[in-house]
Amino acid sequence: MSIFTKIITGEIPSYKVAENEDFIAFLDINPNAKGHTLVVPKKEENKIFDLSKEAYSNLMDFSYRVAKALEKAVPCKRIGMSVIGLEVPHVHVHLVPTNVMSDMQFTHKVNLSSEEFVALAEQISKEFE
Ligand code: 5GP
């Protein structure tokens, strides 16, 4: 069972941004930039291109909605998107509010307090449609 499945089942906590029957979005615990969000299918699958075309499209649709909310909640030049999965083998889309190229480099990290995480998750979820 992946760490993200444990988040989905509530076994471990997360700063949740959005959720429906099939997907969940929560803040990355070690963010590249303020508002770095992960969009995760609830059905655990390792690699994104092993998803069915339909599941892939649905993931992109949900990510689009989360990105729109992020853009409204976190001032930035644009939302960067990336899929890697080398650390957590459970499909997830990284959405990163980006101002400079280094915001999309996964060696570039920012420290946030739990209060900042809580406030960010609340601001983003308020904008989610
Ligand atoms: P990737 O698998 O795409 O290389 O990266 C996995 C991402 O998941 C990393 O950005 C890492 O900070 C994040 N991550 C790992 N464990 C947890 C966790 O327990 N909670 C949250 N919210 N994010 C996590």
mmCIF file of C-alpha atoms and ligand atoms in Angstrom:
data_model
loop_
_atom_site.group_PDB
_atom_site.id
_atom_site.type_symbol
_atom_site.label_atom_id
_atom_site.label_comp_id
_atom_site.label_asym_id
_atom_site.label_seq_id
_atom_site.Cartn_x
_atom_site.Cartn_y
_atom_site.Cartn_z
ATOM 1 C CA MET A 1 0.000 0.000 0.000
ATOM 2 C CA SER A 2 1.469 3.374 -1.000
ATOM 3 C CA ILE A 3 1.852 6.329 1.345
ATOM 4 C CA PHE A 4 -0.750 8.120 -0.786
ATOM 5 C CA THR A 5 -3.251 5.286 -0.294
ATOM 6 C CA LYS A 6 -2.677 5.749 3.444
ATOM 7 C CA ILE A 7 -3.538 9.438 2.988
ATOM 8 C CA ILE A 8 -6.629 8.525 0.943
ATOM 9 C CA THR A 9 -7.867 6.106 3.619
ATOM 10 C CA GLY A 10 -7.140 8.667 6.340
ATOM 11 C CA GLU A 11 -4.489 6.513 7.991
ATOM 12 C CA ILE A 12 -2.045 9.416 7.744
ATOM 13 C CA PRO A 13 -3.000 13.100 7.626
ATOM 14 C CA SER A 14 -2.664 15.568 4.764
ATOM 15 C CA TYR A 15 -3.504 19.167 3.979
ATOM 16 C CA LYS A 16 -6.408 18.424 1.630
ATOM 17 C CA VAL A 17 -7.271 20.809 -1.166
ATOM 18 C CA ALA A 18 -9.970 18.971 -3.145
ATOM 19 C CA GLU A 19 -11.594 15.564 -3.403
ATOM 20 C CA ASN A 20 -14.233 13.647 -5.307
ATOM 21 C CA GLU A 21 -15.098 9.957 -5.668
ATOM 22 C CA ASP A 22 -12.056 9.174 -7.820
ATOM 23 C CA PHE A 23 -9.396 11.783 -6.991
ATOM 24 C CA ILE A 24 -7.824 13.664 -4.116
ATOM 25 C CA ALA A 25 -5.563 16.722 -4.148
ATOM 26 C CA PHE A 26 -3.394 17.675 -1.179
ATOM 27 C CA LEU A 27 -0.350 19.845 -0.513
ATOM 28 C CA ASP A 28 3.059 18.288 -1.085
ATOM 29 C CA ILE A 29 4.695 17.925 2.328
ATOM 30 C CA ASN A 30 8.108 18.984 0.976
ATOM 31 C CA PRO A 31 7.101 21.673 -1.527
ATOM 32 C CA ASN A 32 9.188 23.175 -4.326
ATOM 33 C CA ALA A 33 7.175 26.363 -3.885
ATOM 34 C CA LYS A 34 4.265 27.662 -1.831
ATOM 35 C CA GLY A 35 1.072 25.881 -2.923
ATOM 36 C CA HIS A 36 2.792 22.846 -4.505
ATOM 37 C CA THR A 37 -0.106 20.407 -4.804
ATOM 38 C CA LEU A 38 -0.359 16.729 -5.707
ATOM 39 C CA VAL A 39 -3.358 15.335 -7.585
ATOM 40 C CA VAL A 40 -3.776 11.614 -6.996
ATOM 41 C CA PRO A 41 -6.178 8.959 -8.329
ATOM 42 C CA LYS A 42 -7.688 7.033 -5.441
ATOM 43 C CA LYS A 43 -7.199 3.760 -7.277
ATOM 44 C CA GLU A 44 -3.536 2.943 -6.703
ATOM 45 C CA GLU A 45 -1.592 2.548 -9.953
ATOM 46 C CA ASN A 46 2.167 2.927 -10.346
ATOM 47 C CA LYS A 47 2.773 4.656 -13.692
ATOM 48 C CA ILE A 48 0.676 7.357 -15.337
ATOM 49 C CA PHE A 49 0.893 5.887 -18.820
ATOM 50 C CA ASP A 50 -0.366 2.539 -17.542
ATOM 51 C CA LEU A 51 -3.703 4.248 -16.822
ATOM 52 C CA SER A 52 -6.523 3.705 -19.282
ATOM 53 C CA LYS A 53 -7.053 6.626 -21.642
ATOM 54 C CA GLU A 54 -10.260 7.375 -19.777
ATOM 55 C CA ALA A 55 -8.620 7.354 -16.331
ATOM 56 C CA TYR A 56 -5.796 9.527 -17.700
ATOM 57 C CA SER A 57 -8.265 12.041 -19.161
ATOM 58 C CA ASN A 58 -10.248 12.140 -15.947
ATOM 59 C CA LEU A 59 -7.031 12.772 -13.971
ATOM 60 C CA MET A 60 -6.168 15.641 -16.329
ATOM 61 C CA ASP A 61 -9.695 17.089 -15.991
ATOM 62 C CA PHE A 62 -9.462 17.021 -12.221
ATOM 63 C CA SER A 63 -5.915 18.481 -12.314
ATOM 64 C CA TYR A 64 -7.197 21.299 -14.554
ATOM 65 C CA ARG A 65 -9.775 22.244 -11.948
ATOM 66 C CA VAL A 66 -7.201 22.145 -9.153
ATOM 67 C CA ALA A 67 -4.773 24.259 -11.236
ATOM 68 C CA LYS A 68 -7.502 26.872 -11.793
ATOM 69 C CA ALA A 69 -8.080 27.078 -8.036
ATOM 70 C CA LEU A 70 -4.322 27.274 -7.378
ATOM 71 C CA GLU A 71 -3.942 30.139 -9.864
ATOM 72 C CA LYS A 72 -6.609 32.084 -8.009
ATOM 73 C CA ALA A 73 -5.342 31.308 -4.521
ATOM 74 C CA VAL A 74 -1.565 31.613 -4.927
ATOM 75 C CA PRO A 75 -0.122 34.586 -6.834
ATOM 76 C CA CYS A 76 2.392 33.308 -9.408
ATOM 77 C CA LYS A 77 3.421 33.675 -13.023
ATOM 78 C CA ARG A 78 1.989 30.292 -14.022
ATOM 79 C CA ILE A 79 1.224 26.809 -12.772
ATOM 80 C CA GLY A 80 3.866 24.266 -13.710
ATOM 81 C CA MET A 81 2.879 20.629 -14.105
ATOM 82 C CA SER A 82 5.064 17.578 -13.770
ATOM 83 C CA VAL A 83 4.701 13.833 -13.364
ATOM 84 C CA ILE A 84 7.603 11.830 -11.973
ATOM 85 C CA GLY A 85 6.800 9.134 -9.419
ATOM 86 C CA LEU A 86 10.335 7.986 -8.603
ATOM 87 C CA GLU A 87 9.785 8.545 -4.876
ATOM 88 C CA VAL A 88 6.157 7.476 -4.519
ATOM 89 C CA PRO A 89 5.050 4.799 -7.033
ATOM 90 C CA HIS A 90 1.396 5.882 -6.989
ATOM 91 C CA VAL A 91 0.322 8.117 -9.885
ATOM 92 C CA HIS A 92 0.339 11.814 -9.003
ATOM 93 C CA VAL A 93 0.433 15.100 -10.875
ATOM 94 C CA HIS A 94 2.600 17.836 -9.363
ATOM 95 C CA LEU A 95 1.066 21.303 -9.751
ATOM 96 C CA VAL A 96 3.521 24.003 -8.735
ATOM 97 C CA PRO A 97 2.840 27.766 -8.576
ATOM 98 C CA THR A 98 5.879 28.940 -10.491
ATOM 99 C CA ASN A 99 7.720 32.242 -10.767
ATOM 100 C CA VAL A 100 11.223 31.129 -11.714
ATOM 101 C CA MET A 101 12.506 27.987 -13.415
ATOM 102 C CA SER A 102 13.995 26.684 -10.160
ATOM 103 C CA ASP A 103 10.446 26.341 -8.750
ATOM 104 C CA MET A 104 10.111 23.341 -11.087
ATOM 105 C CA GLN A 105 13.350 21.768 -9.909
ATOM 106 C CA PHE A 106 12.715 19.111 -7.315
ATOM 107 C CA THR A 107 15.935 19.923 -5.501
ATOM 108 C CA HIS A 108 14.575 23.412 -4.774
ATOM 109 C CA LYS A 109 12.468 23.307 -1.596
ATOM 110 C CA VAL A 110 10.709 25.799 0.666
ATOM 111 C CA ASN A 111 9.954 25.453 4.360
ATOM 112 C CA LEU A 112 6.403 26.121 5.501
ATOM 113 C CA SER A 113 4.944 26.035 8.997
ATOM 114 C CA SER A 114 1.891 23.896 9.702
ATOM 115 C CA GLU A 115 -0.107 27.137 10.011
ATOM 116 C CA GLU A 116 0.995 28.114 6.500
ATOM 117 C CA PHE A 117 0.037 24.669 5.152
ATOM 118 C CA VAL A 118 -3.396 24.911 6.775
ATOM 119 C CA ALA A 119 -4.005 28.433 5.443
ATOM 120 C CA LEU A 120 -2.865 27.510 1.916
ATOM 121 C CA ALA A 121 -5.041 24.388 1.764
ATOM 122 C CA GLU A 122 -8.017 26.428 2.914
ATOM 123 C CA GLN A 123 -7.409 29.225 0.368
ATOM 124 C CA ILE A 124 -7.023 26.779 -2.521
ATOM 125 C CA SER A 125 -10.011 24.625 -1.571
ATOM 126 C CA LYS A 126 -12.184 27.751 -1.334
ATOM 127 C CA GLU A 127 -11.409 28.479 -5.008
ATOM 128 C CA PHE A 128 -12.018 24.912 -6.194
ATOM 129 C CA GLU A 129 -15.023 24.590 -8.514
HETATM 130 P P1 5GP B 1 7.821 11.793 -6.969
HETATM 131 O O1 5GP B 1 7.362 10.402 -6.611
HETATM 132 O O2 5GP B 1 6.995 12.400 -8.067
HETATM 133 O O3 5GP B 1 9.280 11.836 -7.276
HETATM 134 O O4 5GP B 1 7.646 12.720 -5.700
HETATM 135 C C1 5GP B 1 6.799 12.382 -4.634
HETATM 136 C C2 5GP B 1 6.363 13.647 -3.927
HETATM 137 O O5 5GP B 1 5.537 13.273 -2.838
HETATM 138 C C3 5GP B 1 7.513 14.496 -3.353
HETATM 139 O O6 5GP B 1 7.404 15.821 -3.853
HETATM 140 C C4 5GP B 1 7.306 14.413 -1.845
HETATM 141 O O7 5GP B 1 7.616 15.611 -1.173
HETATM 142 C C5 5GP B 1 5.833 14.060 -1.716
HETATM 143 N N1 5GP B 1 5.524 13.256 -0.544
HETATM 144 C C6 5GP B 1 6.185 12.153 -0.114
HETATM 145 N N2 5GP B 1 5.607 11.654 0.989
HETATM 146 C C7 5GP B 1 4.566 12.466 1.278
HETATM 147 C C8 5GP B 1 3.590 12.464 2.325
HETATM 148 O O8 5GP B 1 3.570 11.625 3.215
HETATM 149 N N3 5GP B 1 2.662 13.465 2.307
HETATM 150 C C9 5GP B 1 2.661 14.418 1.324
HETATM 151 N N4 5GP B 1 1.699 15.358 1.394
HETATM 152 N N5 5GP B 1 3.561 14.451 0.325
HETATM 153 C C10 5GP B 1 4.506 13.486 0.304
#
